[in-house]
Coordinates of N, CA and C in Angstrom, one line a residue:
X1 N 168.2 4.8 95.9 CA 169.5 4.7 95.3 C 169.5 5.4 93.9
X2 N 168.4 5.1 93.2 CA 168.2 5.7 91.8 C 168.3 7.2 91.9
X3 N 167.7 7.8 92.9 CA 167.6 9.3 93.0 C 169.0 9.8 93.4
X4 N 169.9 9.0 94.1 CA 171.3 9.4 94.3 C 172.0 9.5 93.1
X5 N 171.9 8.6 92.2 CA 172.6 8.5 91.0 C 172.3 9.7 90.1
X6 N 171.0 10.1 90.1 CA 170.5 11.1 89.3 C 171.1 12.5 89.7
X7 N 171.5 12.6 90.9 CA 172.1 13.8 91.4 C 173.6 14.0 90.9
X8 N 174.2 12.9 90.6 CA 175.6 12.9 90.1 C 175.6 13.2 88.6
X9 N 174.6 12.9 87.8 CA 174.5 13.0 86.4 C 173.5 14.0 86.1
X10 N 173.8 14.9 85.1 CA 172.9 15.8 84.6 C 171.8 15.1 83.7
X11 N 170.6 15.5 83.8 CA 169.6 14.9 83.1 C 169.6 15.5 81.6
X12 N 169.7 14.7 80.6 CA 169.8 15.3 79.3 C 168.4 15.8 78.8
X13 N 168.4 16.7 77.9 CA 167.3 17.3 77.4 C 166.5 16.3 76.6
X14 N 165.2 16.3 76.6 CA 164.4 15.3 75.9 C 164.1 15.8 74.5
X15 N 164.8 16.8 74.0 CA 164.5 17.3 72.7 C 164.8 16.3 71.6
X16 N 163.9 16.2 70.6 CA 164.0 15.4 69.5 C 164.2 16.0 68.2
X17 N 164.5 17.3 68.3 CA 164.8 18.1 67.1 C 163.7 18.5 66.2
X18 N 162.5 18.3 66.6 CA 161.3 18.7 65.9 C 161.0 20.2 66.0
X19 N 160.8 20.6 67.3 CA 160.8 22.0 67.7 C 159.7 22.8 66.9
X20 N 158.5 22.2 66.9 CA 157.3 22.9 66.4 C 156.2 22.8 67.4
X21 N 155.4 23.9 67.6 CA 154.4 23.8 68.7 C 153.1 23.3 68.0
X22 N 152.3 22.6 68.8 CA 151.0 22.2 68.4 C 150.0 23.2 68.8
X23 N 148.8 22.9 68.7 CA 147.7 23.9 69.0 C 147.5 24.1 70.4
X24 N 148.1 23.2 71.3 CA 148.1 23.5 72.7 C 149.3 24.1 73.3
X25 N 150.3 24.3 72.4 CA 151.5 25.0 72.9 C 152.6 24.0 73.2
X26 N 152.4 22.8 73.0 CA 153.4 21.7 73.4 C 154.3 21.5 72.1
X27 N 155.5 21.2 72.3 CA 156.5 20.8 71.2 C 156.0 19.5 70.6
X28 N 155.9 19.4 69.3 CA 155.5 18.2 68.8 C 156.4 17.1 68.9
X29 N 157.7 17.3 69.1 CA 158.7 16.3 69.4 C 158.9 15.8 70.8
X30 N 159.0 16.7 71.7 CA 159.3 16.3 73.1 C 158.1 16.6 74.0
X31 N 157.1 17.3 73.6 CA 155.9 17.6 74.4 C 156.2 18.6 75.5
X32 N 157.2 19.3 75.5 CA 157.4 20.4 76.5 C 156.7 21.7 76.1
X33 N 156.4 22.5 77.1 CA 155.9 23.8 76.9 C 157.0 24.7 76.5
X34 N 156.6 25.9 76.0 CA 157.6 26.9 75.6 C 158.6 27.2 76.9
X35 N 157.9 27.5 78.0 CA 158.6 27.8 79.2 C 159.6 26.6 79.7
X36 N 159.1 25.4 79.5 CA 159.9 24.3 79.8 C 161.1 24.1 79.0
X37 N 161.0 24.5 77.7 CA 162.1 24.3 76.7 C 163.1 25.4 77.0
X38 N 162.6 26.7 77.2 CA 163.6 27.7 77.3 C 164.2 27.7 78.7
X39 N 163.6 27.2 79.8 CA 164.1 27.2 81.1 C 164.9 25.9 81.5
X40 N 165.0 25.0 80.5 CA 165.6 23.7 80.7 C 167.0 23.8 81.4
X41 N 167.9 24.6 80.9 CA 169.2 24.7 81.4 C 169.2 25.3 82.8
X42 N 168.2 26.0 83.3 CA 168.3 26.5 84.7 C 167.5 25.7 85.6
X43 N 166.8 24.7 85.2 CA 166.1 23.8 86.1 C 167.0 22.9 86.9
X44 N 166.6 22.6 88.1 CA 167.2 21.6 88.9 C 166.9 20.2 88.4
X45 N 167.7 19.2 88.8 CA 167.4 17.9 88.3 C 166.0 17.3 88.7
X46 N 165.5 17.8 89.8 CA 164.2 17.4 90.3 C 163.1 18.0 89.4
X47 N 163.3 19.3 89.0 CA 162.5 19.9 88.0 C 162.4 19.3 86.7
X48 N 163.7 18.9 86.2 CA 163.8 18.2 85.0 C 163.0 16.8 84.9
X49 N 163.2 16.1 86.0 CA 162.5 14.8 86.2 C 160.9 15.1 86.1
X50 N 160.5 16.1 86.7 CA 159.0 16.4 86.7 C 158.6 16.8 85.3
X51 N 159.5 17.5 84.6 CA 159.1 17.9 83.2 C 159.1 16.7 82.3
X52 N 160.0 15.8 82.5 CA 160.1 14.5 81.7 C 158.8 13.7 81.9
X53 N 158.4 13.6 83.2 CA 157.1 12.8 83.6 C 155.9 13.5 82.9
X54 N 155.9 14.9 82.9 CA 154.8 15.5 82.3 C 154.8 15.3 80.8
X55 N 156.0 15.2 80.2 CA 156.0 15.1 78.7 C 155.6 13.7 78.4
X56 N 155.9 12.7 79.2 CA 155.5 11.3 79.0 C 154.0 11.2 79.1
X57 N 153.4 11.8 80.1 CA 151.9 11.9 80.1 C 151.3 12.5 79.0
X58 N 151.8 13.7 78.5 CA 151.3 14.3 77.4 C 151.3 13.5 76.1
X59 N 152.4 12.8 76.0 CA 152.6 12.0 74.8 C 151.6 10.8 74.8
X60 N 151.4 10.2 76.0 CA 150.5 9.1 76.1 C 149.1 9.5 75.9
X61 N 148.7 10.8 76.5 CA 147.4 11.2 76.2 C 147.1 11.6 74.7
X62 N 148.1 12.1 74.0 CA 148.0 12.4 72.6 C 147.9 11.2 71.7
X63 N 148.5 10.2 72.1 CA 148.5 8.9 71.3 C 147.4 8.0 71.6
X64 N 146.5 8.3 72.6 CA 145.4 7.5 72.9 C 144.4 7.8 71.7
X65 N 143.6 6.7 71.5 CA 142.6 6.8 70.4 C 141.6 7.8 70.8
X66 N 141.2 8.7 69.8 CA 140.3 9.7 70.2 C 138.9 9.2 70.5
X67 N 138.3 9.7 71.5 CA 136.8 9.2 71.9 C 135.9 10.0 70.9
X68 N 135.3 9.1 70.1 CA 134.3 9.6 69.2 C 132.9 9.6 69.8
X69 N 132.3 10.7 69.9 CA 130.9 10.7 70.5 C 130.0 10.1 69.4
X70 N 129.6 8.9 69.8 CA 128.8 8.2 68.8 C 127.3 8.7 68.8
X71 N 126.8 8.9 67.8 CA 125.3 9.3 67.8 C 124.6 8.0 68.1
X72 N 123.4 8.3 68.7 CA 122.6 7.3 69.1 C 122.1 6.5 67.9
X73 N 122.5 5.3 67.7 CA 122.1 4.4 66.6 C 120.7 4.0 66.7
X74 N 120.3 3.9 67.9 CA 118.8 3.5 68.2 C 117.9 4.7 68.5
X75 N 117.9 5.6 67.5 CA 117.1 6.8 67.8 C 115.6 6.4 68.0
X76 N 115.0 7.1 68.8 CA 113.6 6.9 69.0 C 112.9 7.7 67.8
X77 N 111.9 7.1 67.3 CA 111.1 7.8 66.2 C 110.5 9.0 66.8
X78 N 110.3 9.9 65.8 CA 109.7 11.1 66.3 C 108.2 10.9 66.5
X79 N 107.6 11.6 67.4 CA 106.2 11.5 67.7 C 105.5 12.1 66.5
X80 N 104.5 11.4 66.0 CA 103.7 11.9 64.9 C 102.9 13.1 65.4
X81 N 102.7 14.1 64.5 CA 101.9 15.2 64.8 C 100.3 14.8 64.7
X82 N 99.6 15.5 65.5 CA 98.1 15.2 65.5 C 97.6 15.5 64.0
X83 N 98.2 16.4 63.3 CA 97.7 16.8 62.0 C 98.1 15.9 60.9
X84 N 99.1 15.0 61.2 CA 99.6 14.0 60.2 C 98.5 13.0 59.8
X85 N 98.6 12.4 58.7 CA 97.7 11.4 58.3 C 98.0 10.1 59.1
X86 N 97.0 9.5 59.6 CA 97.2 8.3 60.4 C 98.0 7.2 59.6
X87 N 98.8 6.4 60.2 CA 99.7 5.4 59.6 C 98.9 4.5 58.8
X88 N 97.7 4.1 59.3 CA 96.9 3.1 58.6 C 96.5 3.6 57.1
X89 N 96.3 4.9 57.0 CA 96.1 5.4 55.7 C 97.3 5.4 54.7
X90 N 98.4 5.3 55.2 CA 99.7 5.4 54.4 C 100.0 3.9 53.9
X91 N 99.3 2.9 54.4 CA 99.6 1.5 53.9 C 99.1 1.4 52.4
X92 N 99.7 0.4 51.7 CA 99.3 0.2 50.4 C 97.9 -0.4 50.4
X93 N 96.9 0.3 49.8 CA 95.5 -0.2 49.7 C 95.2 -0.9 48.5
X94 N 96.1 -1.0 47.6 CA 95.8 -1.7 46.3 C 95.7 -3.2 46.7
X95 N 94.5 -3.8 46.4 CA 94.3 -5.2 46.6 C 93.9 -5.8 45.3
X96 N 94.5 -6.9 44.9 CA 94.0 -7.4 43.7 C 92.6 -8.1 43.8
X97 N 91.9 -8.1 42.8 CA 90.5 -8.7 42.9 C 90.5 -10.2 43.1
X98 N 91.6 -10.9 42.8 CA 91.7 -12.3 43.0 C 91.7 -12.7 44.5
X99 N 92.0 -11.8 45.3 CA 92.1 -12.2 46.8 C 90.8 -12.5 47.5
X100 N 89.7 -12.0 46.9 CA 88.4 -12.3 47.5 C 87.4 -12.9 46.7
X101 N 87.9 -13.8 45.8 CA 87.0 -14.5 44.9 C 86.2 -15.5 45.7
X102 N 86.6 -16.2 46.7 CA 85.9 -17.1 47.4 C 85.2 -16.6 48.6
X103 N 85.2 -15.3 48.8 CA 84.5 -14.7 49.9 C 83.1 -14.5 49.8
X104 N 82.2 -14.9 50.8 CA 80.7 -14.8 50.7 C 80.3 -14.1 51.9
X105 N 79.2 -13.3 51.7 CA 78.6 -12.7 52.9 C 77.3 -13.4 53.3

């Protein structure tokens, strides 16, 4: 029934008066391509419906939060080179003399 009504009434242009193209070639206001904007008056109602659905999908896709490729927060430590100083040598070797006062051999 809805389709029958649409045949009696012309589908209005989705133009919002912005008329600037983004980097993908879509209008920033209505999300139509250049061809869709210039051919609107020659389209059939079915083609106009299709264009409006495409515009809604484009707007929804643009308004979705952008997926940020998160860097691995749990990076694996780099494997030490065989030429590097062993980690045990890198420890603080300063020991106070008070630590071994009661030590006997």
